[in-house]
mmCIF file of C-alpha atoms and ligand atoms in Angstrom:
data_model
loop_
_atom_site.group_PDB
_atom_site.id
_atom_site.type_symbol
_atom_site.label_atom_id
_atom_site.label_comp_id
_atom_site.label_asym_id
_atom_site.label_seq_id
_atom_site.Cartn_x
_atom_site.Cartn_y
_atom_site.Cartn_z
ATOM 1 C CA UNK J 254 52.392 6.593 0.250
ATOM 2 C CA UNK J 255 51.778 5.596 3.814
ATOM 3 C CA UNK J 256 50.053 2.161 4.399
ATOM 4 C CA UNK J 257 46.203 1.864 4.978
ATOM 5 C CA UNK J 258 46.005 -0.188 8.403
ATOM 6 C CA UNK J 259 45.090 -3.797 7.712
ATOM 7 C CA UNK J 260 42.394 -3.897 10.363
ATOM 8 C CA UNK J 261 40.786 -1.334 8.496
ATOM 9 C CA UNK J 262 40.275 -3.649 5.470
ATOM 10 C CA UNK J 263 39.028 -6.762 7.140
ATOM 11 C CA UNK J 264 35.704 -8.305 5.367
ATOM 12 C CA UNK J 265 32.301 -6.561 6.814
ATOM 13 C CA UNK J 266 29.159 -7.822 5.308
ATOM 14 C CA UNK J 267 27.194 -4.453 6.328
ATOM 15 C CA UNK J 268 26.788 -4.046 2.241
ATOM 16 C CA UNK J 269 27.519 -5.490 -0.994
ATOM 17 C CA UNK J 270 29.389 -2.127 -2.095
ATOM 18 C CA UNK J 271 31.913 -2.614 0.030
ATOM 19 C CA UNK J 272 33.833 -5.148 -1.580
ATOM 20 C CA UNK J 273 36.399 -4.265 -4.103
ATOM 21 C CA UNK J 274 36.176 -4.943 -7.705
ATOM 22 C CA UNK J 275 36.357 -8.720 -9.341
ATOM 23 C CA UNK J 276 38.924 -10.054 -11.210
ATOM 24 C CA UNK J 277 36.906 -10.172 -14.659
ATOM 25 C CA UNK J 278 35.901 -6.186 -14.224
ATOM 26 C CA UNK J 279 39.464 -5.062 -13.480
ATOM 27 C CA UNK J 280 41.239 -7.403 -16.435
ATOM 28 C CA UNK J 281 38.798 -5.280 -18.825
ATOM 29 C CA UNK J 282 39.599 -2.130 -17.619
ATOM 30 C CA UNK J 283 43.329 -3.348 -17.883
ATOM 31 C CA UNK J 284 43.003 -3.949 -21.167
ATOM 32 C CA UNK J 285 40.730 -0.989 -21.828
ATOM 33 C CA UNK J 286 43.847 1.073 -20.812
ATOM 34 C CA UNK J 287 46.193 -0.252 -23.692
ATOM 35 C CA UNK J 288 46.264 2.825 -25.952
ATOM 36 C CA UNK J 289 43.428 4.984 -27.257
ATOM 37 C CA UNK J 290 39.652 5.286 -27.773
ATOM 38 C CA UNK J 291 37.371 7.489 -29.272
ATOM 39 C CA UNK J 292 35.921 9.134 -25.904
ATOM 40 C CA UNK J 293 31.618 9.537 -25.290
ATOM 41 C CA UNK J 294 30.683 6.263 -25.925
ATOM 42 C CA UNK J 295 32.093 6.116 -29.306
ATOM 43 C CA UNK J 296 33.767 3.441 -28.647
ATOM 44 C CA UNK J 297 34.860 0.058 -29.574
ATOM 45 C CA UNK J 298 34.181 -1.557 -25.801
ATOM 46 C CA UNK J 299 31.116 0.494 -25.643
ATOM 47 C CA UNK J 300 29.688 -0.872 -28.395
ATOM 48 C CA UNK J 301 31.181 -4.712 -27.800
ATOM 49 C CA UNK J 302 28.843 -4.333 -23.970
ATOM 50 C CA UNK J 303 25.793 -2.768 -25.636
ATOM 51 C CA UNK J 304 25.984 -6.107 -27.940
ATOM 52 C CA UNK J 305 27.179 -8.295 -25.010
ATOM 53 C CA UNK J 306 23.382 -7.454 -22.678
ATOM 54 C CA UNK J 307 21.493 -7.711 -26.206
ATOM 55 C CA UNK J 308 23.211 -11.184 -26.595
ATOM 56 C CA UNK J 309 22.445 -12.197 -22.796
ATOM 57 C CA UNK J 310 18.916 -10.674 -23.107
ATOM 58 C CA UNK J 311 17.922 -12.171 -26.329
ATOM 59 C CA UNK J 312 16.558 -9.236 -27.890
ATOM 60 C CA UNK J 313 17.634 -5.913 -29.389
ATOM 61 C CA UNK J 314 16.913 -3.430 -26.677
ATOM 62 C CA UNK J 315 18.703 0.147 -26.272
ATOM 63 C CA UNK J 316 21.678 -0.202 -23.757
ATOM 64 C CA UNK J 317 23.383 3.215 -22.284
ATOM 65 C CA UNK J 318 25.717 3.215 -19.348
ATOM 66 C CA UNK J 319 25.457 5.643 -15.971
ATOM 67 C CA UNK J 320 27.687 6.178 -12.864
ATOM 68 C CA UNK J 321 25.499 4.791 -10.610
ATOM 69 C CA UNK J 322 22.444 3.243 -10.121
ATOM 70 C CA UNK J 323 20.205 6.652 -8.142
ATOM 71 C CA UNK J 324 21.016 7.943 -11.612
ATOM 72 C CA UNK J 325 19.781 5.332 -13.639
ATOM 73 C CA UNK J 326 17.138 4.815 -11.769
ATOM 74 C CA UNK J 327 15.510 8.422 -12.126
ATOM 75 C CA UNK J 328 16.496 9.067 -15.442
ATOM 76 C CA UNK J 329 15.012 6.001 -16.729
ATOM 77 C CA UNK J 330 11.699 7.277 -14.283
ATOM 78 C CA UNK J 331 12.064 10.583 -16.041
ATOM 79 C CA UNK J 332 11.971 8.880 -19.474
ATOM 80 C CA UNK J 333 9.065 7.169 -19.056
ATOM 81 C CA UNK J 334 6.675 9.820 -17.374
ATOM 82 C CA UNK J 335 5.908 13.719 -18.125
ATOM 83 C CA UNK J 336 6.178 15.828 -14.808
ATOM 84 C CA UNK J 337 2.571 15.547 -14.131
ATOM 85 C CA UNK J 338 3.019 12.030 -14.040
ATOM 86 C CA UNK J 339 2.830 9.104 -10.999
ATOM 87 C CA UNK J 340 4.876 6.444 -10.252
ATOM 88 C CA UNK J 341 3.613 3.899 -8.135
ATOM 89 C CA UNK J 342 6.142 2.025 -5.913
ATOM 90 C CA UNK J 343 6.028 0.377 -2.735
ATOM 91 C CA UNK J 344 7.174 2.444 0.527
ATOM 92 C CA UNK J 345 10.871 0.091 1.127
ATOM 93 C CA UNK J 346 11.756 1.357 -2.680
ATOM 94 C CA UNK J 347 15.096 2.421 -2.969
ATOM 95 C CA UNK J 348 14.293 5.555 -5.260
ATOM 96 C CA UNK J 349 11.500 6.546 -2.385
ATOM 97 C CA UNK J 350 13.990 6.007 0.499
ATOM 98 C CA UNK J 351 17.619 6.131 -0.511
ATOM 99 C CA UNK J 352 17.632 8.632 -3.941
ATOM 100 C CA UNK J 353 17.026 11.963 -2.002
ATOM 101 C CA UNK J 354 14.316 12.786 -4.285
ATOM 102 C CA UNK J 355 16.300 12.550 -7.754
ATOM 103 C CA UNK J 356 13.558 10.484 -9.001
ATOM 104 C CA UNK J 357 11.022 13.777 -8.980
ATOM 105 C CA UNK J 358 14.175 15.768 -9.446
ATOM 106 C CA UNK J 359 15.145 14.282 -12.909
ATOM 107 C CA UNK J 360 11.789 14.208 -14.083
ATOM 108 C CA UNK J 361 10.785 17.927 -12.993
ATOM 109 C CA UNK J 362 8.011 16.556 -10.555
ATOM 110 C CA UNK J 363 6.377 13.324 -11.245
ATOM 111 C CA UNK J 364 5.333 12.502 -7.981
ATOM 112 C CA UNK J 365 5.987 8.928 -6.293
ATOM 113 C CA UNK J 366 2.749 7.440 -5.271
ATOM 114 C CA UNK J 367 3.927 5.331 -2.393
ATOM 115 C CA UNK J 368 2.339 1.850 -1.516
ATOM 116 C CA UNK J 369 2.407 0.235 1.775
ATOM 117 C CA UNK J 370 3.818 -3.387 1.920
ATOM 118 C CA UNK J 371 4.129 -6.267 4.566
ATOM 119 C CA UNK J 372 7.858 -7.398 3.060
ATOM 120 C CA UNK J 373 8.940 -4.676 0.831
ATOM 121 C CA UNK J 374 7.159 -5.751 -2.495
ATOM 122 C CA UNK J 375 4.118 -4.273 -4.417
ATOM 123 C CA UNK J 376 1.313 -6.308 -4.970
ATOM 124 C CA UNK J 377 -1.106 -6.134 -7.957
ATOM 125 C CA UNK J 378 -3.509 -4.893 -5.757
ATOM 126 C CA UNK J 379 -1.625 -2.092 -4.496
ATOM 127 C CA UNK J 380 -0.394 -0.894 -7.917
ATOM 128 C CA UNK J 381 -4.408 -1.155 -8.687
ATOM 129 C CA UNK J 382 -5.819 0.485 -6.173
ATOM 130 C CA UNK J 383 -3.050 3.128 -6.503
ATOM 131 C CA UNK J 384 -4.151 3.804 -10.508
ATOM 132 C CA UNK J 385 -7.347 3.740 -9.357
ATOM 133 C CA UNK J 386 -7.483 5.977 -6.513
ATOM 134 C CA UNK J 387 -7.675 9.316 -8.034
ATOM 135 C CA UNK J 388 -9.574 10.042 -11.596
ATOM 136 C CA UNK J 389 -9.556 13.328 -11.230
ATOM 137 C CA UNK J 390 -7.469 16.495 -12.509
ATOM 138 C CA UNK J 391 -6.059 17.097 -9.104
ATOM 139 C CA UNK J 392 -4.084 14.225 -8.675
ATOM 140 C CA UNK J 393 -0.898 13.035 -10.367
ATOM 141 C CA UNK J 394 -1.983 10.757 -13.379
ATOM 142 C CA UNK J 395 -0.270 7.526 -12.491
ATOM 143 C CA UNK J 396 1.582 6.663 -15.552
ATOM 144 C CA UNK J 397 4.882 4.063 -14.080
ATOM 145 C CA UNK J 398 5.406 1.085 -11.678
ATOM 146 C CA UNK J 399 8.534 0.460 -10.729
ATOM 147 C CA UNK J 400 9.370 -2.435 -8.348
ATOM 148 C CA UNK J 401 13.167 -3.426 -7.484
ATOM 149 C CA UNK J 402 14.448 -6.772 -8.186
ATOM 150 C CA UNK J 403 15.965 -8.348 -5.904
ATOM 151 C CA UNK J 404 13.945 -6.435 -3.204
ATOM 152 C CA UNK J 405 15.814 -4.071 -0.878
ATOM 153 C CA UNK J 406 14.567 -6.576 1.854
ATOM 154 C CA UNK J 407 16.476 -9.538 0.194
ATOM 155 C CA UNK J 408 13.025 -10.779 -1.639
ATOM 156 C CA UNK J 409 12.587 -12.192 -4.615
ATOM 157 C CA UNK J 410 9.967 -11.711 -7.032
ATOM 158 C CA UNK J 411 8.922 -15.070 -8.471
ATOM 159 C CA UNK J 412 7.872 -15.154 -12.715
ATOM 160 C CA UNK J 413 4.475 -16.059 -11.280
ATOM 161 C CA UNK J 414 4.312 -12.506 -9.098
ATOM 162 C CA UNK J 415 5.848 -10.746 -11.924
ATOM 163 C CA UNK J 416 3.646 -11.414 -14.729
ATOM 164 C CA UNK J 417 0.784 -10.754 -12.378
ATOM 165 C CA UNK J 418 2.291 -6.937 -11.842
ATOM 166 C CA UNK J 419 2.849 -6.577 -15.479
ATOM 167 C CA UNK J 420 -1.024 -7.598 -16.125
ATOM 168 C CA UNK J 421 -2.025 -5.177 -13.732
ATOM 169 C CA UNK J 422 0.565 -2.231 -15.281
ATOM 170 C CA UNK J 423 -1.551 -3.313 -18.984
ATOM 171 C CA UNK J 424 -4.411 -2.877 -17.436
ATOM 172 C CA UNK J 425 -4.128 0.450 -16.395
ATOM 173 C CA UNK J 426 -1.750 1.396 -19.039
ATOM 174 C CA UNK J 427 1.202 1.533 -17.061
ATOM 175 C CA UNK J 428 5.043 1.062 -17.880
ATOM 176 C CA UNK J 429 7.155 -1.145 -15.918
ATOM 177 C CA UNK J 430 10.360 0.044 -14.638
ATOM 178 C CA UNK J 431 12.937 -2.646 -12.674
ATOM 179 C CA UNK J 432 15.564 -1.142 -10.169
ATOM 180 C CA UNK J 433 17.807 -4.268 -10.988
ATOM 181 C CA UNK J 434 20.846 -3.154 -8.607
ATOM 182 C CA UNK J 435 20.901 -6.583 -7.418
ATOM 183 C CA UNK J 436 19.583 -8.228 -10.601
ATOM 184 C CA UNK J 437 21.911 -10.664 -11.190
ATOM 185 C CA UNK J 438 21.021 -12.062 -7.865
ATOM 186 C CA UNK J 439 17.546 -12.460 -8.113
ATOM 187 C CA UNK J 440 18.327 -14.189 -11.905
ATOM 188 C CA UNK J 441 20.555 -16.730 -9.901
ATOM 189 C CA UNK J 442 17.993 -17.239 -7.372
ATOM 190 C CA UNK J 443 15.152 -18.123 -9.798
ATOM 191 C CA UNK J 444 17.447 -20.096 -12.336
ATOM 192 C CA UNK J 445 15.531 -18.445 -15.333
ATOM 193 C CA UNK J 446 16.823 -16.616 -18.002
ATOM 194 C CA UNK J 447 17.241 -12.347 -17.679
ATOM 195 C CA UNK J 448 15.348 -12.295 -20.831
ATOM 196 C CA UNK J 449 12.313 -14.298 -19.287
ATOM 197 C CA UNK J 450 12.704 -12.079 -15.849
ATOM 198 C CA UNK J 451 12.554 -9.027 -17.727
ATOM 199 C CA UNK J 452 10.799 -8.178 -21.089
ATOM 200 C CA UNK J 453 9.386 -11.796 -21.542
ATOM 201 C CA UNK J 454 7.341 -10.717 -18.678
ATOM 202 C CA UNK J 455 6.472 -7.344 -19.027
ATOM 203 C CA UNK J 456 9.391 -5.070 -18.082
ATOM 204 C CA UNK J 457 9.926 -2.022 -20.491
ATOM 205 C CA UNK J 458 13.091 -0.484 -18.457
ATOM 206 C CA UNK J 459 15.642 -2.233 -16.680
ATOM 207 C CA UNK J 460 18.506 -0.938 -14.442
ATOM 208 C CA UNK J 461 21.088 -3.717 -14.073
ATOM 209 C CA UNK J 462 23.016 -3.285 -11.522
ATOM 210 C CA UNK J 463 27.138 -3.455 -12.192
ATOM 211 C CA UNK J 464 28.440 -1.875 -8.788
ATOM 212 C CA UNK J 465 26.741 -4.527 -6.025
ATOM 213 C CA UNK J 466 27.776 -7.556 -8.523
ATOM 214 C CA UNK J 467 31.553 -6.341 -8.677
ATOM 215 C CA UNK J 468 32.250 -3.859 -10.572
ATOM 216 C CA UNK J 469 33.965 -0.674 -9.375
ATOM 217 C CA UNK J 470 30.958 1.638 -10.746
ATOM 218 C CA UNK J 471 28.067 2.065 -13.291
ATOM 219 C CA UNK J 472 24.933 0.668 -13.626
ATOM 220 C CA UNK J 473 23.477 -0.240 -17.594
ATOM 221 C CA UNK J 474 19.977 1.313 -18.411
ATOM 222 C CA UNK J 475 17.858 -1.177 -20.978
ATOM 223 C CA UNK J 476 14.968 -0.399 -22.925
ATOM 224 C CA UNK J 477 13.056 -3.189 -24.144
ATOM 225 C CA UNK J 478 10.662 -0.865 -25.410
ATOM 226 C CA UNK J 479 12.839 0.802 -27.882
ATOM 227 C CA UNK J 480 10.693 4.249 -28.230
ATOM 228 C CA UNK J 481 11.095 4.859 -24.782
ATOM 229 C CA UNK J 482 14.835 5.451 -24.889
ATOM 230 C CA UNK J 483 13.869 8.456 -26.943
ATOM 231 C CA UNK J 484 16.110 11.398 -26.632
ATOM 232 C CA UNK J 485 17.889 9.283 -23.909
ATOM 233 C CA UNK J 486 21.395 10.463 -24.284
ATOM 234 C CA UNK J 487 20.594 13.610 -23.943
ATOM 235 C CA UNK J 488 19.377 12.953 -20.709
ATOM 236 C CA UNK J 489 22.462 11.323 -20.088
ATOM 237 C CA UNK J 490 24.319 14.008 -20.934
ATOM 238 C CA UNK J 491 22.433 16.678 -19.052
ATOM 239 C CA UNK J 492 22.053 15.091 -15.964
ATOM 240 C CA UNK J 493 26.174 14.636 -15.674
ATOM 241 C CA UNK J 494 25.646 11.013 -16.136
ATOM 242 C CA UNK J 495 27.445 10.931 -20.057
ATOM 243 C CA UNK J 496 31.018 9.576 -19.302
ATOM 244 C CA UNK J 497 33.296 11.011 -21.616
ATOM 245 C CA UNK J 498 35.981 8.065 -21.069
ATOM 246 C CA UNK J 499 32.863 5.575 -21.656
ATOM 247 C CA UNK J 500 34.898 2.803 -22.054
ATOM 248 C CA UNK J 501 36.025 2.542 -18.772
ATOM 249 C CA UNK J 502 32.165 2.507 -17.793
ATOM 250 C CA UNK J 503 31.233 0.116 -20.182
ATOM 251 C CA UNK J 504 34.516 -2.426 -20.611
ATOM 252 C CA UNK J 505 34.160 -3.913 -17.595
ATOM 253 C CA UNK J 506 30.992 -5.002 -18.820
ATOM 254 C CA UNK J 507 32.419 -6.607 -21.381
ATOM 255 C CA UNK J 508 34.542 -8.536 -18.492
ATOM 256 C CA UNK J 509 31.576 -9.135 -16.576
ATOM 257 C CA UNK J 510 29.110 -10.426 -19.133
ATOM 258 C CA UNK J 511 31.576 -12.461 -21.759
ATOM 259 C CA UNK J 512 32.937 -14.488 -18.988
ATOM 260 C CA UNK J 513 29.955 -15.347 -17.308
ATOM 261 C CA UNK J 514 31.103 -13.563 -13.865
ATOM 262 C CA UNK J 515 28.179 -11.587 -13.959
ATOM 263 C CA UNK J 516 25.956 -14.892 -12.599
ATOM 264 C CA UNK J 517 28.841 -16.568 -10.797
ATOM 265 C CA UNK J 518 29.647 -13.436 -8.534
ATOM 266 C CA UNK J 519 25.765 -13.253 -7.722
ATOM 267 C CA UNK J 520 25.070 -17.382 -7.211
ATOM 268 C CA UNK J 521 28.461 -17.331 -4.861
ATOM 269 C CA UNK J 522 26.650 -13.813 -2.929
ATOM 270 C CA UNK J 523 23.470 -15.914 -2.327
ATOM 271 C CA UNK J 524 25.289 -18.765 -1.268
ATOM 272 C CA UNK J 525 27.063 -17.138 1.266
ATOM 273 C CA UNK J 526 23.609 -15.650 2.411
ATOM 274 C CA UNK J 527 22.261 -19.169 2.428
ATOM 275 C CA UNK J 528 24.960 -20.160 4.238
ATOM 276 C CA UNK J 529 24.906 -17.415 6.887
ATOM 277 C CA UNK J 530 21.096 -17.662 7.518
ATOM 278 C CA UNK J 531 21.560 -20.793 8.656
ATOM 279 C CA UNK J 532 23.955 -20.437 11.196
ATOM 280 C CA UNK J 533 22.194 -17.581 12.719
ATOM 281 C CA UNK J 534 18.621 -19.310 12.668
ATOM 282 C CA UNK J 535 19.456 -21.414 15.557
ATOM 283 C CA UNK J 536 21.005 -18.991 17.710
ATOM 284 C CA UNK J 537 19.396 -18.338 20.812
ATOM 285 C CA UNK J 538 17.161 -14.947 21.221
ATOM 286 C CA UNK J 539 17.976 -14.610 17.051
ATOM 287 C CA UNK J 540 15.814 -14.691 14.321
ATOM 288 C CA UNK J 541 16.055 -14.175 10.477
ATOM 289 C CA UNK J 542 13.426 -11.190 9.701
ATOM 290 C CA UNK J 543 12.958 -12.291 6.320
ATOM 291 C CA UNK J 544 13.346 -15.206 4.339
ATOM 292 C CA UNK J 545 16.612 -15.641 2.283
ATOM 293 C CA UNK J 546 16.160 -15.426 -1.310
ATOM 294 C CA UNK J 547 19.361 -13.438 -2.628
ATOM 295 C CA UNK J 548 22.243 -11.701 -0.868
ATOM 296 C CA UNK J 549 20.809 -10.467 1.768
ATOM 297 C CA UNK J 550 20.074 -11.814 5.733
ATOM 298 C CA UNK J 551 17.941 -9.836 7.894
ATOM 299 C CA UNK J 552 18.632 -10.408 11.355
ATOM 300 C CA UNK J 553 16.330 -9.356 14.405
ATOM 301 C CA UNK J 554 18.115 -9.451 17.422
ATOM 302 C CA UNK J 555 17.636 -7.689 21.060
ATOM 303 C CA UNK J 556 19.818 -4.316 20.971
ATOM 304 C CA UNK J 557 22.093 -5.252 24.000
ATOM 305 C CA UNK J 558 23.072 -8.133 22.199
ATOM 306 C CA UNK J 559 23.850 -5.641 18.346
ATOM 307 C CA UNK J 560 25.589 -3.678 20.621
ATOM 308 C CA UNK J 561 28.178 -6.479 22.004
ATOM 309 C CA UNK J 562 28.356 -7.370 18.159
ATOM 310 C CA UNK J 563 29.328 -4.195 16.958
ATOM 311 C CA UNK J 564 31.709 -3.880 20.499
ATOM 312 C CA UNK J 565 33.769 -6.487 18.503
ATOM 313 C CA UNK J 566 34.259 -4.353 15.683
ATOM 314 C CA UNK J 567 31.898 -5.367 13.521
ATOM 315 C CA UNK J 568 29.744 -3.050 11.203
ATOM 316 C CA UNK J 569 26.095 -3.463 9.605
ATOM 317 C CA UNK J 570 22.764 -1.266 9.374
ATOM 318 C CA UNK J 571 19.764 -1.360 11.239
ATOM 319 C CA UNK J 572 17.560 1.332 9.689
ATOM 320 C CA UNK J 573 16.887 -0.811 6.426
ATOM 321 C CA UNK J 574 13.925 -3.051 6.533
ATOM 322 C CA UNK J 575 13.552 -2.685 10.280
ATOM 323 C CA UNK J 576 16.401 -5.476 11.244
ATOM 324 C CA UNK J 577 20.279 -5.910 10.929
ATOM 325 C CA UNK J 578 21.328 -5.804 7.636
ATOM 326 C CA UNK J 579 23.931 -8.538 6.110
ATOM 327 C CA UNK J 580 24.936 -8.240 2.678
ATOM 328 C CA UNK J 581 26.874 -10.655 0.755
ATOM 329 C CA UNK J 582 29.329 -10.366 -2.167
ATOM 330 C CA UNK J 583 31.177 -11.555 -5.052
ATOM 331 C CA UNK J 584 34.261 -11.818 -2.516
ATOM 332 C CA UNK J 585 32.402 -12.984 0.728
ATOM 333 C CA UNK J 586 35.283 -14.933 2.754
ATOM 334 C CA UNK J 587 33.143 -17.906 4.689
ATOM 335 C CA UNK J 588 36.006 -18.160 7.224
ATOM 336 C CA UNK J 589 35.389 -14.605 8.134
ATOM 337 C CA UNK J 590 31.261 -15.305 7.957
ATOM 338 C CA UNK J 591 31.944 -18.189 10.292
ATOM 339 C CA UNK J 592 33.752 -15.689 12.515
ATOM 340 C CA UNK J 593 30.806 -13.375 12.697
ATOM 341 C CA UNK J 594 28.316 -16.126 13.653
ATOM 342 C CA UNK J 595 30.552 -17.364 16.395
ATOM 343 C CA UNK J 596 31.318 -14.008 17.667
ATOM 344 C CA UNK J 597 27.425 -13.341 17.627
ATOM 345 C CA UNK J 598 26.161 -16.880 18.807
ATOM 346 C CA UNK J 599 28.997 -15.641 21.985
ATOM 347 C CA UNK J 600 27.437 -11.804 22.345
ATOM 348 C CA UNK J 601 23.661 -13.516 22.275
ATOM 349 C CA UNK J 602 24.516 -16.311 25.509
ATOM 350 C CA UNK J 603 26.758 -13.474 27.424
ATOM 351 C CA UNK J 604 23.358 -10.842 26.897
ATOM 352 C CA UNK J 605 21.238 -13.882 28.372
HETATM 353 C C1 PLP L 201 22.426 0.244 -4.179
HETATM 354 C C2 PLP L 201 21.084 0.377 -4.777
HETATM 355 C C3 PLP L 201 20.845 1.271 -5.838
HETATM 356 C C4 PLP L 201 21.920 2.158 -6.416
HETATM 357 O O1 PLP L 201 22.404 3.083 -5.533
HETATM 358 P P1 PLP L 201 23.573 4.107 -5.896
HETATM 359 O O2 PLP L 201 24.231 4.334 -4.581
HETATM 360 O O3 PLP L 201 22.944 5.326 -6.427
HETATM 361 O O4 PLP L 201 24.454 3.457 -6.898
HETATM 362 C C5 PLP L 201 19.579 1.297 -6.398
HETATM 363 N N1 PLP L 201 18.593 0.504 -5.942
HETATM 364 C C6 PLP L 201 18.788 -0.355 -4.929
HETATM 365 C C7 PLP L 201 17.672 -1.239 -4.490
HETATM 366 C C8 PLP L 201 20.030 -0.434 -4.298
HETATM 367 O O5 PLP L 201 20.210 -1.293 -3.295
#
C-alpha cells in the first residue's frame, strides 16, 4: 500500500466530519467484529444501543439507526407528514439547504415552507405566521416544524426558546422534528439533561447525530411519540437506509453512550470553539459573526486577508451562514488551533 502524505492529514477545522473516529466508537466496533451476529438489526448490540438512548433519555421511545443524518432527517419528515403536507423550517436549515431535496423526496412532496431568520433559528412567530398564512385548499397544509439543534450557525436554542416553539407547534397542531446532528453539543452547552432538551419540552422526533460527535457513520432516529414510528422500518428499508450488518451501525453506540464519550467529545468540541473565538476576537479587521454557543466559530474577515489564510494551506467554508466557517471536534489539537490564529492574526496585519 503506498503511504498517504502526512501533510495531507494535518488537523483542518473547516468541519466536524473531518476528524476520524474516537477511541470509544472504534473499541465497539472492535469488539463487534469478534465472531457472529444475527444481521438487520437483529442483533444483540442493536438492541444493547436502542436500550442505551432509552436509558440516557429517560423514557421508552422507538430508536432505529440510518447511514447518515440527510437520511434520517427526511425519513423521519416523511413519517410525520402525508405528501400534501408542510413543514415549516427556517431558510439556514440543513434539510432546506444541504439535503438536495430528499426531505420532499422521501415524503413524495410535502413541501418545505421556508422562514426567514436574522441568526439561523425559527421563532414562534415565524412558525405562526407560517401555519397561519394559508387556510385554504391551495396551499400545502402545514403539518411539521423542524428546527436543528445546535443551529447550523453554531446557535443554541435555550429550554426557554424551545418550549416557546413547542407551544406554538400545539397550538397549531404541529409535530416537532429536531435535526440533532450536533446534539450532543448543544446538550453540553446548556448543561441540561437530553431528556429535558427533547421530549420534556415538546420534541416528538429526534435525529441524534453520531457522525459530527465521532463516530465513523450513522445517525439514531427517536420517537418520543411512539405512534409516529409507525411502519418505520419499512421506510428504513426502502429508502436503502436498513443496514444489514446493523451492528456495526449501532455498536458504536453502545461505545459512545455507555462510556459517557458521547458528552465528553461534544464539551471538549465547544471548548475548543470557546477557546478559538477568543483568540480571533481581538484580531485586527476580524470579527466573530455569531456568538459561540457550540462547536462552531463564524469568522467575518476581509477576502484579501481569507485568501492569505487559505495561501498557507489552510481549508474552511465561506458559503455557510455568510462567514468563515470553523468547526471543532472530538480530536481538535489546540497546538494546531493556536497555529491557525497566529498564522491568521499574521495574514490580517500583512493585508493592512
Ligand atoms: C451534517 C449535518 C447533517 C447530516 O448530514 P449528512 O451529510 O447527510 O450526514 C444534518 N443536519 C445538519 C445541521 C448537519 O450539520
Amino acid at each position: 500500500m503506498t503511504e498517504i502524505d502526512q501533510r495531507e492529514l494535518a488537523q483542518q477545522f473547516a468541519s466536524d466530519n473531518y476528524a476520524g473516529i474516537c477511541p470509544e466508537a472504534w473499541q465497539a466496533m472492535e469488539e463487534a467484529n469478534r465472531g457472529h451476529a444475527t444481521a438487520y438489526g437483529d442483533d444483540p448490540w442493536t438492541e444493547r444501543a436502542a436500550d442505551a438512548f432509552r436509558n440516557l433519555f429517560e423514557t421508552e421511545c422507538e430508536v432505529y439507526f440510518v447511514f447518515n443524518g440527510t437520511a434520517a432527517n427526511s425519513l423521519a419528515l416523511a413519517s410525520l407528514c402525508q405528501s400534501y403536507h408542510g413543514v415549516i423550517c427556517c431558510d439556514q436549515a440543513h434539510v432546506e439547504t444541504d439535503e438536495c431535496g430528499a426531505p420532499e423526496f422521501f415524503s413524495n412532496g410535502s413541501k418545505l415552507l421556508v422562514a426567514g431568520s436574522a441568526e439561523g433559528k425559527l421563532t414562534p412567530q415565524s412558525i405562526h405566521e407560517l401555519a397561519t398564512k394559508r387556510q385554504d385548499i391551495h396551499y400545502p397544509k402545514p403539518r411539521a416544524v423542524t428546527i436543528t439543534q445546535a443551529t447550523e450557525t453554531g446557535r443554541v436554542y435555550s429550554l426557554a426558546e424551545l418550549g416557546a416553539i413547542s407551544a406554538a407547534c400545539r397550538r397549531h397542531g404541529l409535530s416537532l422534528h429536531m435535526d440533532g446532528a450536533r446534539f450532543a453539543n448543544a446538550v453540553a452547552s446548556l448543561g441540561c439533561s437530553p431528556a429535558e432538551l427533547t421530549w420534556k419540552n415538546g420534541v416528538d422526533v429526534l435525529c441524534f447525530g453520531g457522525t459530527k460527535n465521532g463516530m465513523a457513520a450513522g445517525e439514531a432516529v427517536l420517537f418520543f411519540d411512539r405512534r409516529l414510528a409507525a411502519d418505520f422500518d419499512y421506510r428504513c428499508k426502502q429508502a436503502g437506509q436498513l443496514s444489514s450488518k446493523m451492528r456495526f451501525l449501532s455498536a458504536p453506540w453502545v461505545g459512545m453512550l455507555e462510556s459517557g464519550a458521547w458528552l465528553r467529545n461534544a464539551r471538549h468540541a465547544n471548548a475548543c470553539a470557546q477557546r478559538f473565538g477568543a483568540q480571533i476576537g481581538g484580531i485586527p479587521g476580524v470579527r466573530l459573526a455569531q456568538a459561540v454557543e457550540a462547536n462552531a466559530v463564524f469568522v467575518s474577515a476581509p477576502e484579501p486577508i481569507l485568501e492569505r489564510v487559505r495561501g498557507r494551506g489552510w481549508r474552511f467554508y465561506t458559503f455557510i451562514g455568510g462567514a468563515a466557517r470553523f468547526m471543532f471536534s472530538w480530536d481538535s489539537d489546540t497546538k494546531r488551533m493556536d497555529a491557525f490564529c497566529r498564522d491568521l492574526r499574521e495574514c490580517a496585519a500583512e493585508a493592512q
